[in-house]
Amino acid sequence: MIKLYTSETPNGWKASITLEEMGLPYEVHQIMLSKGEQKEPWYLKINPNGRIPAIDDDGFTVFESGAIMLYLAEKTGKLMPTDPKGKSLVTQWLMFQIGGLGPMMGQANVFYRYFPEKIPAAIERYQRETRRLLEVLNTRLEDNEYLAGDYSIADIANWCWAHAYAWSGVNIDGLDHLQRWIDLVGARPAVVTGKAVPPPTDLGAQDEKTLEGGKKLLV
């Protein structure tokens, strides 16, 4: 059985929702970021980068959320087309989240929510870029029900970040196609179940003072 090492963050949800959508049995090992468990030697053997999520599939470990999604898609043949062009399209939108939406929203969260000093220029810069990326998604979804043809890991990856736009201090006024897609994906039973993995007992209990990397700010 697959072992999932995770916490309640967008990147963690990418793994748990993917596992749920694919119907794969897995056991959850919650990593307490506030306690720095992701930096402990035993976990660094699983993920040398000391972040979540990671999986152990019968002794084969995979870290980085996007890599986990690609591995599981290859393993099951689900949520990823088999033809080269279709596969490329899903991969492009997956990389859009990994290289753009996730990092920009993450920085918006840091400067808007966590940083001990308010730096308006930094807040505005990352919120503006987050809004721009959400507009890109909205344009794509104007003529497409999902991002890359059929529902895929690209939708899961982008949804896990995009649906939390308000936490970054960003609005989606006028982005009706994006809102339609957020609601559509968010209503899927596997998404509802996967987003509840693990139960919100770590970051929430810490009053949002811990970053996804697990270190206190400025430590």
XYZ file of N, CA, C and O in Angstrom:
876
model
N 0.838 -1.199 0.000
C 0.000 0.000 0.000
C 0.877 1.254 0.000
O 1.923 1.293 0.646
N 0.439 2.256 -0.715
C 1.182 3.506 -0.786
C 1.104 4.232 0.553
O 0.036 4.343 1.161
N 2.234 4.723 1.002
C 2.285 5.557 2.195
C 2.397 7.013 1.746
O 3.274 7.353 0.949
N 1.503 7.846 2.235
C 1.505 9.269 1.893
C 1.942 10.081 3.095
O 1.332 10.010 4.157
N 3.011 10.841 2.919
C 3.512 11.732 3.955
C 3.084 13.144 3.559
O 3.487 13.661 2.509
N 2.271 13.775 4.399
C 1.639 15.009 3.945
C 1.228 15.902 5.104
O 1.311 15.524 6.277
N 0.780 17.078 4.768
C 0.179 18.009 5.710
C -0.874 18.795 4.944
O -0.992 18.659 3.716
N -1.648 19.636 5.670
C -2.789 20.301 5.040
C -2.365 21.591 4.344
O -2.593 22.700 4.819
N -1.751 21.410 3.166
C -1.338 22.529 2.325
C -1.783 22.240 0.892
O -2.105 21.095 0.555
N -1.790 23.236 0.022
C -2.167 22.976 -1.371
C -1.340 21.875 -2.032
O -1.881 21.041 -2.750
N -0.038 21.869 -1.788
C 0.784 20.822 -2.389
C 0.460 19.453 -1.805
O 0.473 18.444 -2.512
N 0.159 19.412 -0.523
C -0.247 18.151 0.079
C -1.558 17.655 -0.511
O -1.728 16.459 -0.788
N -2.500 18.560 -0.717
C -3.797 18.174 -1.292
C -3.644 17.651 -2.712
O -4.427 16.798 -3.148
N -2.667 18.150 -3.439
C -2.457 17.646 -4.797
C -2.245 16.136 -4.787
O -2.779 15.419 -5.641
N -1.499 15.648 -3.823
C -1.222 14.207 -3.738
C -2.439 13.433 -3.248
O -2.810 12.409 -3.833
N -3.065 13.895 -2.184
C -4.185 13.137 -1.615
C -5.390 13.117 -2.555
O -6.062 12.087 -2.697
N -5.664 14.235 -3.227
C -6.780 14.259 -4.171
C -6.493 13.335 -5.352
O -7.376 12.604 -5.819
N -5.259 13.339 -5.841
C -4.903 12.449 -6.944
C -5.091 10.991 -6.555
O -5.647 10.192 -7.325
N -4.654 10.630 -5.368
C -4.833 9.253 -4.894
C -6.307 8.897 -4.796
O -6.724 7.787 -5.175
N -7.115 9.832 -4.303
C -8.546 9.587 -4.187
C -9.194 9.440 -5.562
O -10.019 8.550 -5.783
N -8.835 10.320 -6.487
C -9.423 10.267 -7.825
C -9.071 8.954 -8.533
O -9.864 8.425 -9.316
N -7.909 8.430 -8.260
C -7.461 7.207 -8.923
C -7.917 5.950 -8.206
O -7.696 4.839 -8.689
N -8.514 6.125 -7.032
C -9.013 4.980 -6.290
C -7.926 4.081 -5.739
O -8.152 2.879 -5.535
N -6.762 4.651 -5.482
C -5.644 3.862 -4.957
C -5.705 3.811 -3.432
O -5.899 4.834 -2.782
N -5.529 2.641 -2.854
C -5.468 2.562 -1.390
C -4.172 3.191 -0.883
O -3.114 3.039 -1.495
N -4.266 3.915 0.208
C -3.069 4.541 0.767
C -3.268 4.782 2.255
O -4.402 4.846 2.739
N -2.165 4.882 2.955
C -2.217 5.205 4.370
C -1.545 6.549 4.588
O -0.521 6.850 3.979
N -2.138 7.326 5.462
C -1.683 8.704 5.674
C -0.739 8.788 6.852
O -1.020 8.252 7.934
N 0.380 9.438 6.640
C 1.324 9.759 7.711
C 1.412 11.278 7.765
O 2.027 11.908 6.899
N 0.768 11.861 8.736
C 0.743 13.318 8.828
C 2.076 13.844 9.351
O 2.570 13.403 10.385
N 2.634 14.772 8.610
C 3.887 15.416 8.991
C 3.542 16.732 9.683
O 2.912 17.611 9.086
N 3.950 16.867 10.920
C 3.645 18.065 11.690
C 4.684 19.133 11.370
O 5.793 19.153 11.920
N 4.333 20.007 10.460
C 5.267 21.038 10.017
C 5.680 21.964 11.148
O 6.822 22.416 11.213
N 4.742 22.259 12.038
C 5.034 23.182 13.133
C 6.084 22.631 14.085
O 6.726 23.386 14.808
N 6.265 21.310 14.074
C 7.272 20.674 14.918
C 8.555 20.370 14.157
O 9.492 19.811 14.722
N 8.560 20.719 12.871
C 9.759 20.490 12.061
C 10.005 19.043 11.712
O 11.138 18.666 11.402
N 8.966 18.224 11.716
C 9.153 16.796 11.448
C 9.700 16.542 10.047
O 10.388 15.535 9.818
N 9.415 17.453 9.114
C 9.875 17.263 7.742
C 11.377 17.446 7.600
O 11.941 17.167 6.537
N 12.040 17.912 8.663
C 13.493 18.082 8.639
C 14.210 16.997 9.436
O 15.444 17.011 9.526
N 13.463 16.077 9.984
C 14.084 15.013 10.765
C 14.794 14.027 9.845
O 14.369 13.796 8.705
N 15.903 13.427 10.313
C 16.712 12.533 9.457
C 15.915 11.417 8.796
O 16.151 11.098 7.623
N 14.969 10.833 9.506
C 14.215 9.722 8.910
C 13.404 10.186 7.712
O 13.289 9.454 6.716
N 12.876 11.410 7.795
C 12.067 11.893 6.683
C 12.943 12.373 5.529
O 12.568 12.234 4.362
N 14.100 12.910 5.829
C 14.996 13.359 4.766
C 15.479 12.197 3.903
O 15.910 12.407 2.772
N 15.393 10.974 4.424
C 15.715 9.809 3.607
C 14.620 9.553 2.564
O 14.865 8.945 1.530
N 13.421 10.027 2.865
C 12.305 9.898 1.938
C 12.272 11.075 0.971
O 12.110 10.906 -0.237
N 12.415 12.275 1.523
C 12.455 13.492 0.717
C 13.646 14.329 1.148
O 13.598 15.015 2.171
N 14.732 14.290 0.395
C 15.942 15.018 0.787
C 15.757 16.528 0.840
O 16.579 17.222 1.435
N 14.680 17.026 0.242
C 14.403 18.465 0.270
C 13.654 18.884 1.529
O 13.457 20.075 1.777
N 13.219 17.928 2.322
C 12.569 18.253 3.587
C 11.267 19.005 3.452
O 10.988 19.917 4.235
N 10.451 18.641 2.473
C 9.146 19.263 2.264
C 8.090 18.167 2.116
O 8.410 16.988 1.956
N 6.839 18.592 2.137
C 5.770 17.644 1.841
C 5.141 18.039 0.511
O 5.280 19.201 0.087
N 4.500 17.060 -0.166
C 4.281 15.670 0.213
C 5.378 14.766 -0.326
O 6.233 15.188 -1.106
N 5.296 13.511 0.079
C 6.125 12.454 -0.484
C 5.333 11.159 -0.365
O 4.427 11.053 0.463
N 5.656 10.196 -1.210
C 5.006 8.898 -1.108
C 6.055 7.796 -1.109
O 7.179 7.987 -1.607
N 5.679 6.689 -0.525
C 6.487 5.467 -0.554
C 5.593 4.392 -1.157
O 4.594 4.000 -0.554
N 5.958 3.938 -2.340
C 5.179 2.918 -3.039
C 5.971 1.620 -3.037
O 6.789 1.366 -3.919
N 5.751 0.827 -1.997
C 6.432 -0.462 -1.857
C 7.946 -0.303 -1.918
O 8.649 -1.037 -2.610
N 8.444 0.697 -1.192
C 9.880 0.913 -1.105
C 10.439 1.898 -2.110
O 11.600 2.317 -1.987
N 9.641 2.288 -3.089
C 10.073 3.299 -4.061
C 9.495 4.636 -3.640
O 8.273 4.804 -3.565
N 10.350 5.599 -3.343
C 9.891 6.883 -2.846
C 9.858 7.920 -3.965
O 10.699 7.923 -4.863
N 8.866 8.792 -3.878
C 8.716 9.897 -4.830
C 8.436 11.160 -4.032
O 7.543 11.176 -3.188
N 9.213 12.220 -4.297
C 8.939 13.501 -3.674
C 8.697 14.541 -4.759
O 8.908 14.278 -5.933
N 8.233 15.714 -4.352
C 7.758 16.803 -5.202
C 6.355 16.458 -5.696
O 6.124 15.432 -6.345
N 5.403 17.346 -5.401
C 3.995 17.057 -5.666
C 3.714 16.781 -7.140
O 2.957 15.866 -7.476
N 4.312 17.559 -8.038
C 4.087 17.324 -9.462
C 4.633 15.984 -9.912
O 4.015 15.281 -10.719
N 5.796 15.615 -9.393
C 6.386 14.327 -9.743
C 5.522 13.177 -9.235
O 5.390 12.140 -9.893
N 4.937 13.353 -8.056
C 4.027 12.342 -7.515
C 2.824 12.168 -8.434
O 2.414 11.044 -8.753
N 2.247 13.269 -8.888
C 1.084 13.198 -9.762
C 1.417 12.509 -11.081
O 0.651 11.662 -11.569
N 2.560 12.835 -11.646
C 2.972 12.204 -12.897
C 3.234 10.711 -12.691
O 2.849 9.884 -13.526
N 3.870 10.368 -11.598
C 4.153 8.957 -11.306
C 2.860 8.164 -11.185
O 2.731 7.064 -11.757
N 1.904 8.702 -10.446
C 0.648 7.997 -10.239
C -0.150 7.893 -11.537
O -0.830 6.894 -11.793
N -0.079 8.930 -12.376
C -0.758 8.881 -13.668
C -0.166 7.787 -14.550
O -0.889 7.044 -15.230
N 1.166 7.688 -14.551
C 1.823 6.631 -15.327
C 1.508 5.255 -14.748
O 1.301 4.282 -15.483
N 1.449 5.168 -13.447
C 1.201 3.889 -12.776
C -0.186 3.347 -13.082
O -0.366 2.144 -13.296
N -1.170 4.249 -13.108
C -2.560 3.812 -13.243
C -3.139 3.991 -14.644
O -4.154 3.375 -14.973
N -2.529 4.866 -15.440
C -3.106 5.178 -16.738
C -4.325 6.081 -16.634
O -5.107 6.180 -17.576
N -4.465 6.767 -15.512
C -5.629 7.618 -15.280
C -5.232 9.098 -15.218
O -4.129 9.440 -14.824
N -6.167 9.959 -15.594
C -6.034 11.414 -15.501
C -4.879 11.972 -16.321
O -4.372 13.058 -16.053
N -4.460 11.208 -17.331
C -3.404 11.652 -18.235
C -3.597 10.951 -19.582
O -3.650 9.719 -19.630
N -3.732 11.702 -20.681
C -3.874 11.071 -21.994
C -2.637 10.237 -22.342
O -1.546 10.438 -21.786
N -2.796 9.341 -23.291
C -1.669 8.511 -23.719
C -1.027 9.031 -25.003
O 0.129 8.704 -25.285
N -1.774 9.828 -25.787
C -1.187 10.349 -27.017
C -0.233 11.487 -26.685
O -0.426 12.228 -25.710
N 0.844 11.657 -27.462
C 1.871 12.657 -27.142
C 1.349 14.076 -27.000
O 1.752 14.799 -26.086
N 0.450 14.500 -27.890
C -0.037 15.874 -27.819
C -0.939 16.088 -26.611
O -0.860 17.115 -25.938
N -1.810 15.113 -26.354
C -2.676 15.230 -25.186
C -1.887 15.215 -23.895
O -2.159 15.979 -22.961
N -0.887 14.342 -23.845
C -0.029 14.262 -22.664
C 0.740 15.565 -22.477
O 0.885 16.062 -21.354
N 1.223 16.122 -23.571
C 1.951 17.392 -23.489
C 1.058 18.507 -22.982
O 1.494 19.346 -22.175
N -0.198 18.538 -23.435
C -1.103 19.600 -23.017
C -1.343 19.552 -21.509
O -1.317 20.586 -20.828
N -1.572 18.357 -20.983
C -1.743 18.217 -19.531
C -0.479 18.646 -18.810
O -0.523 19.372 -17.807
N 0.670 18.225 -19.313
C 1.938 18.555 -18.676
C 2.189 20.057 -18.685
O 2.694 20.623 -17.713
N 1.820 20.732 -19.777
C 2.004 22.181 -19.851
C 1.238 22.891 -18.741
O 1.776 23.781 -18.061
N -0.030 22.511 -18.550
C -0.824 23.175 -17.530
C -0.422 22.749 -16.126
O -0.569 23.522 -15.167
N 0.120 21.553 -15.993
C 0.686 21.143 -14.710
C 1.902 22.007 -14.376
O 2.047 22.501 -13.251
N 2.771 22.221 -15.371
C 3.958 23.044 -15.152
C 3.591 24.505 -14.919
O 4.307 25.225 -14.204
N 2.494 24.957 -15.508
C 2.001 26.315 -15.254
C 1.765 26.499 -13.755
O 2.118 27.541 -13.179
N 1.165 25.505 -13.125
C 0.935 25.604 -11.677
C 2.237 25.501 -10.901
O 2.483 26.296 -9.985
N 3.065 24.547 -11.264
C 4.294 24.301 -10.507
C 5.249 25.488 -10.606
O 5.853 25.905 -9.615
N 5.380 26.042 -11.811
C 6.340 27.121 -12.015
C 5.789 28.519 -11.834
O 6.564 29.469 -11.672
N 4.455 28.649 -11.851
C 3.870 29.978 -11.788
C 2.892 30.180 -10.659
O 3.176 30.876 -9.685
N 1.717 29.583 -10.785
C 0.651 29.864 -9.832
C 1.028 29.527 -8.397
O 0.802 30.334 -7.483
N 1.593 28.352 -8.178
C 1.970 27.959 -6.816
C 2.993 28.893 -6.185
O 2.771 29.420 -5.087
N 4.128 29.124 -6.840
C 5.128 30.031 -6.267
C 4.622 31.452 -6.043
O 4.926 32.066 -5.016
N 3.857 31.983 -6.984
C 3.377 33.363 -6.827
C 2.343 33.471 -5.704
O 2.382 34.410 -4.901
N 1.427 32.514 -5.618
C 0.466 32.534 -4.526
C 1.166 32.284 -3.192
O 0.796 32.875 -2.169
N 2.176 31.438 -3.215
C 2.927 31.183 -1.992
C 3.587 32.446 -1.468
O 3.552 32.732 -0.261
N 4.193 33.215 -2.361
C 4.831 34.467 -1.944
C 3.789 35.508 -1.528
O 4.007 36.267 -0.576
N 2.658 35.530 -2.222
C 1.583 36.436 -1.799
C 1.141 36.090 -0.381
O 0.911 36.983 0.447
N 1.026 34.799 -0.094
C 0.638 34.378 1.250
C 1.656 34.818 2.295
O 1.299 35.294 3.374
N 2.930 34.659 1.963
C 3.988 35.024 2.905
C 3.900 36.503 3.266
O 3.847 36.881 4.440
N 3.881 37.360 2.253
C 3.948 38.796 2.522
C 2.609 39.374 2.983
O 2.592 40.366 3.714
N 1.516 38.758 2.598
C 0.201 39.252 2.990
C -0.215 38.720 4.358
O -0.864 39.435 5.140
N 0.179 37.483 4.670
C -0.311 36.831 5.878
C 0.722 36.678 6.987
O 0.407 36.819 8.159
N 1.954 36.319 6.612
C 2.892 35.820 7.610
C 4.032 36.763 7.978
O 4.500 36.765 9.100
N 4.525 37.529 7.019
C 5.740 38.296 7.256
C 5.525 39.296 8.386
O 4.492 39.971 8.429
N 6.462 39.383 9.316
C 6.249 40.252 10.482
C 6.196 41.735 10.141
O 5.640 42.528 10.909
N 6.750 42.112 8.995
C 6.719 43.513 8.565
C 5.912 43.616 7.283
O 6.146 42.852 6.340
N 4.946 44.518 7.240
C 4.162 44.714 6.034
C 4.971 45.519 5.019
O 5.391 46.650 5.307
N 5.187 44.927 3.855
C 5.925 45.578 2.780
C 4.959 45.734 1.608
O 4.777 44.805 0.810
N 4.299 46.875 1.501
C 3.248 47.047 0.493
C 3.692 46.707 -0.926
O 2.922 46.111 -1.688
N 4.919 47.075 -1.296
C 5.377 46.809 -2.659
C 5.459 45.313 -2.932
O 5.106 44.852 -4.029
N 5.906 44.541 -1.953
C 5.999 43.093 -2.125
C 4.607 42.471 -2.173
O 4.328 41.589 -3.007
N 3.735 42.918 -1.287
C 2.364 42.398 -1.278
C 1.683 42.660 -2.615
O 1.088 41.765 -3.226
N 1.790 43.901 -3.089
C 1.136 44.278 -4.336
C 1.727 43.524 -5.516
O 0.982 43.082 -6.414
N 3.024 43.323 -5.508
C 3.681 42.640 -6.626
C 3.190 41.201 -6.767
O 2.843 40.744 -7.855
N 3.121 40.472 -5.651
C 2.734 39.065 -5.731
C 1.229 38.888 -5.878
O 0.774 37.954 -6.545
N 0.449 39.777 -5.313
C -0.995 39.703 -5.535
C -1.336 40.027 -6.988
O -2.206 39.388 -7.583
N -0.650 41.001 -7.551
C -0.894 41.367 -8.948
C -0.538 40.209 -9.878
O -1.285 39.890 -10.819
N 0.585 39.569 -9.622
C 0.996 38.454 -10.470
C 0.073 37.250 -10.284
O -0.243 36.542 -11.253
N -0.393 37.038 -9.059
C -1.360 35.958 -8.828
C -2.635 36.218 -9.614
O -3.176 35.316 -10.274
N -3.136 37.439 -9.548
C -4.338 37.798 -10.306
C -4.112 37.584 -11.801
O -4.985 37.047 -12.504
N -2.950 37.962 -12.310
C -2.665 37.780 -13.741
C -2.723 36.304 -14.122
O -3.308 35.927 -15.158
N -2.139 35.457 -13.291
C -2.141 34.025 -13.584
C -3.547 33.439 -13.512
O -3.909 32.558 -14.304
N -4.352 33.928 -12.589
C -5.743 33.489 -12.524
C -6.513 33.946 -13.764
O -7.410 33.241 -14.241
N -6.149 35.095 -14.301
C -6.766 35.560 -15.541
C -6.385 34.652 -16.713
O -7.195 34.413 -17.619
N -5.156 34.150 -16.698
C -4.736 33.193 -17.734
C -5.613 31.946 -17.676
O -6.087 31.442 -18.707
N -5.835 31.443 -16.474
C -6.714 30.285 -16.316
C -8.127 30.601 -16.804
O -8.762 29.794 -17.488
N -8.613 31.767 -16.446
C -9.966 32.162 -16.844
C -10.108 32.186 -18.371
O -11.114 31.713 -18.921
N -9.116 32.731 -19.040
C -9.148 32.779 -20.504
C -9.154 31.377 -21.096
O -9.902 31.079 -22.037
N -8.326 30.505 -20.531
C -8.274 29.133 -21.011
C -9.628 28.428 -20.831
O -10.070 27.645 -21.689
N -10.268 28.701 -19.723
C -11.512 28.018 -19.383
C -12.740 28.624 -20.064
O -13.832 28.075 -19.964
N -12.549 29.711 -20.771
C -13.679 30.330 -21.474
C -14.275 29.384 -22.505
O -15.506 29.316 -22.672
N -13.407 28.642 -23.194
C -13.865 27.729 -24.244
C -13.544 26.271 -23.928
O -13.616 25.412 -24.822
N -13.176 26.004 -22.687
C -12.808 24.649 -22.305
C -13.404 24.331 -20.939
O -13.242 25.106 -19.986
N -14.058 23.188 -20.824
C -14.627 22.806 -19.538
C -13.529 22.577 -18.514
O -13.647 22.990 -17.356
N -12.458 21.912 -18.951
C -11.295 21.670 -18.106
C -10.062 22.230 -18.806
O -10.126 22.667 -19.954
N -8.938 22.206 -18.141
C -7.758 22.893 -18.656
C -7.130 22.217 -19.864
O -6.575 22.893 -20.733
N -7.199 20.890 -19.929
C -6.468 20.181 -20.983
C -7.299 19.041 -21.552
O -6.897 17.884 -21.534
N -8.477 19.382 -22.063
C -9.360 18.340 -22.571
C -10.206 17.779 -21.450
O -10.956 18.496 -20.793
N -10.079 16.472 -21.221
C -10.797 15.849 -20.120
C -10.167 16.243 -18.785
O -9.021 16.700 -18.721
N -10.920 16.046 -17.730
C -10.422 16.274 -16.369
C -9.122 15.508 -16.164
O -9.023 14.331 -16.528
N -8.128 16.173 -15.574
C -6.796 15.571 -15.485
C -6.057 16.068 -14.247
O -6.565 16.890 -13.476
N -4.841 15.569 -14.090
C -4.015 16.018 -12.969
C -3.703 17.507 -13.069
O -3.420 18.150 -12.047
N -3.794 18.088 -14.261
C -3.582 19.536 -14.403
C -4.669 20.313 -13.680
O -4.396 21.343 -13.043
N -5.894 19.827 -13.752
C -6.989 20.484 -13.036
C -6.806 20.364 -11.532
O -7.013 21.333 -10.787
N -6.411 19.192 -11.074
C -6.199 18.997 -9.638
C -5.128 19.948 -9.126
O -5.317 20.641 -8.121
N -3.998 19.984 -9.825
C -2.880 20.805 -9.372
C -3.254 22.276 -9.289
O -2.976 22.959 -8.293
N -3.876 22.785 -10.336
C -4.222 24.197 -10.351
C -5.348 24.517 -9.384
O -5.340 25.566 -8.732
N -6.319 23.613 -9.259
C -7.431 23.860 -8.336
C -6.949 23.972 -6.899
O -7.439 24.833 -6.141
N -6.012 23.123 -6.505
C -5.553 23.122 -5.115
C -5.027 24.479 -4.686
O -5.138 24.861 -3.512
N -4.483 25.235 -5.622
C -4.028 26.588 -5.324
C -5.091 27.634 -5.649
O -5.389 28.503 -4.835
N -5.671 27.544 -6.829
C -6.558 28.618 -7.295
C -7.779 28.803 -6.412
O -8.237 29.944 -6.215
N -8.328 27.733 -5.866
C -9.573 27.875 -5.099
C -9.348 28.675 -3.818
O -10.298 29.184 -3.231
N -8.071 28.822 -3.394
C -7.746 29.550 -2.166
C -7.280 30.972 -2.450
O -6.542 31.561 -1.666
N -7.751 31.546 -3.534
C -7.325 32.889 -3.944
C -7.540 33.937 -2.850
O -6.729 34.844 -2.668
N -8.627 33.811 -2.097
C -8.927 34.822 -1.080
C -7.890 34.833 0.028
O -7.629 35.884 0.631
N -7.308 33.672 0.318
C -6.283 33.614 1.357
C -5.063 34.439 0.974
O -4.339 34.941 1.837
N -4.847 34.594 -0.326
C -3.735 35.408 -0.813
C -4.105 36.873 -0.922
O -3.282 37.693 -1.353
N -5.345 37.220 -0.552
C -5.782 38.608 -0.635
C -6.112 39.044 -2.045
O -6.059 40.238 -2.366
N -6.475 38.075 -2.895
C -6.762 38.344 -4.297
C -8.240 38.092 -4.548
O -8.821 37.150 -3.996
N -8.871 38.914 -5.379
C -10.258 38.652 -5.756
C -10.304 38.109 -7.182
O -9.353 38.260 -7.951
N -11.403 37.468 -7.507
C -11.576 36.959 -8.869
C -12.816 37.584 -9.509
O -13.485 36.953 -10.331
N -13.088 38.815 -9.147
C -14.208 39.533 -9.753
C -14.047 39.560 -11.274
O -12.975 39.901 -11.800
N -15.097 39.183 -11.966
C -15.065 39.189 -13.417
C -14.503 37.928 -14.040
O -14.571 37.764 -15.262
N -13.961 37.034 -13.230
C -13.383 35.792 -13.761
C -14.416 34.674 -13.632
O -14.239 33.701 -12.901
N -15.489 34.813 -14.384
C -16.621 33.906 -14.240
C -16.295 32.479 -14.683
O -16.825 31.511 -14.121
N -15.450 32.334 -15.682
C -15.102 30.991 -16.158
C -14.239 30.269 -15.120
O -14.394 29.066 -14.913
N -13.368 31.016 -14.490
C -12.558 30.444 -13.420
C -13.443 30.006 -12.257
O -13.283 28.911 -11.720
N -14.402 30.839 -11.861
C -15.288 30.497 -10.756
C -16.122 29.262 -11.086
O -16.321 28.401 -10.229
N -16.584 29.170 -12.332
C -17.345 27.994 -12.754
C -16.518 26.729 -12.589
O -16.984 25.709 -12.071
N -15.268 26.796 -13.005
C -14.359 25.643 -12.913
C -14.010 25.325 -11.462
O -13.959 24.148 -11.074
N -13.768 26.343 -10.642
C -13.485 26.117 -9.224
C -14.636 25.368 -8.575
O -14.435 24.398 -7.818
N -15.847 25.776 -8.876
C -17.024 25.116 -8.307
C -17.172 23.695 -8.842
O -17.505 22.764 -8.089
N -16.928 23.527 -10.130
C -17.074 22.222 -10.768
C -16.106 21.201 -10.183
O -16.495 20.095 -9.790
N -14.834 21.573 -10.124
C -13.824 20.651 -9.587
C -14.042 20.435 -8.095
O -13.942 19.312 -7.587
N -14.356 21.506 -7.388
C -14.516 21.419 -5.942
C -15.667 20.546 -5.505
O -15.703 20.085 -4.351
N -16.628 20.297 -6.395
C -17.787 19.475 -6.062
C -17.537 17.985 -6.266
O -18.366 17.160 -5.863
N -16.415 17.629 -6.856
C -16.124 16.213 -7.088
C -15.916 15.502 -5.751
O -15.168 15.996 -4.894
N -16.548 14.341 -5.558
C -16.411 13.636 -4.274
C -14.966 13.353 -3.881
O -14.599 13.504 -2.710
N -14.134 12.970 -4.844
C -12.744 12.668 -4.534
C -11.972 13.922 -4.117
O -11.041 13.848 -3.308
N -12.363 15.059 -4.663
C -11.711 16.315 -4.279
C -12.111 16.687 -2.851
O -11.265 17.084 -2.036
N -13.389 16.542 -2.546
C -13.856 16.833 -1.189
C -13.142 15.936 -0.180
O -12.656 16.399 0.858
N -13.057 14.652 -0.484
C -12.402 13.702 0.426
C -10.905 13.975 0.526
O -10.337 14.005 1.619
N -10.265 14.180 -0.619
C -8.819 14.386 -0.623
C -8.392 15.654 0.070
O -7.328 15.704 0.697
N -9.217 16.697 -0.019
C -8.867 17.964 0.628
C -8.961 17.864 2.153
O -8.397 18.696 2.871
N -9.664 16.874 2.636
C -9.779 16.664 4.082
C -8.653 15.790 4.633
O -8.681 15.403 5.799
N -7.655 15.485 3.791
C -6.513 14.656 4.180
C -5.276 15.520 4.230
O -4.923 16.156 3.237
N -4.578 15.533 5.367
C -5.001 15.020 6.665
C -5.957 16.009 7.329
O -6.119 17.132 6.831
N -6.551 15.621 8.453
C -7.434 16.563 9.161
C -6.671 17.830 9.539
O -5.479 17.775 9.849
N -7.323 18.986 9.512
C -6.630 20.260 9.800
C -6.339 20.434 11.278
O -7.028 21.144 11.990
N -5.282 19.771 11.726
C -4.927 19.855 13.144
C -3.556 20.469 13.375
O -3.151 20.663 14.510
N -2.826 20.765 12.297
C -1.457 21.254 12.440
C -1.370 22.749 12.185
O -1.280 23.560 13.092
N -1.471 23.162 10.928
C -1.285 24.573 10.592
C -2.351 25.444 11.228
O -2.068 26.534 11.726
N -3.599 24.981 11.216
C -4.671 25.778 11.798
C -4.462 25.998 13.282
O -4.682 27.092 13.808
N -4.004 24.979 13.967
C -3.795 25.086 15.407
C -2.656 26.032 15.739
O -2.561 26.549 16.849
N -1.789 26.258 14.764
C -0.652 27.137 14.990
C -0.963 28.585 14.624
O -0.071 29.421 14.511
N -2.247 28.868 14.378
C -2.668 30.235 14.059
C -1.963 30.784 12.831
O -1.629 31.959 12.737
N -1.708 29.868 11.865
C -1.088 30.217 10.587
C 0.250 30.929 10.736
O 0.617 31.760 9.922
N 1.015 30.587 11.763
C 2.307 31.251 11.943
C 3.447 30.435 11.351
O 4.607 30.794 11.502
N 3.145 29.302 10.715
C 4.178 28.445 10.170
C 4.054 28.369 8.668
O 2.975 28.202 8.144
N 5.158 28.467 7.982
C 5.149 28.361 6.539
C 5.114 26.895 6.125
O 5.395 26.005 6.906
N 4.810 26.646 4.834
C 4.754 25.277 4.367
C 6.092 24.589 4.544
O 6.169 23.396 4.778
N 7.187 25.323 4.467
C 8.502 24.724 4.662
C 8.725 24.245 6.071
O 9.641 23.484 6.331
N 7.902 24.688 7.014
C 7.961 24.165 8.360
C 8.780 24.991 9.324
O 8.799 24.735 10.515
N 9.500 26.011 8.857
C 10.285 26.836 9.760
C 9.516 28.088 10.134
O 8.775 28.635 9.328
N 9.709 28.548 11.355
C 9.141 29.829 11.704
C 9.796 30.910 10.831
O 10.960 30.802 10.469
N 9.046 31.912 10.503
C 9.623 33.001 9.735
C 10.827 33.601 10.445
O 10.831 33.782 11.666
N 11.837 33.879 9.632
C 13.076 34.512 10.089
C 13.940 33.599 10.940
O 14.962 34.034 11.452
N 13.575 32.314 11.039
C 14.428 31.381 11.781
C 15.446 30.820 10.823
O 15.103 30.395 9.741
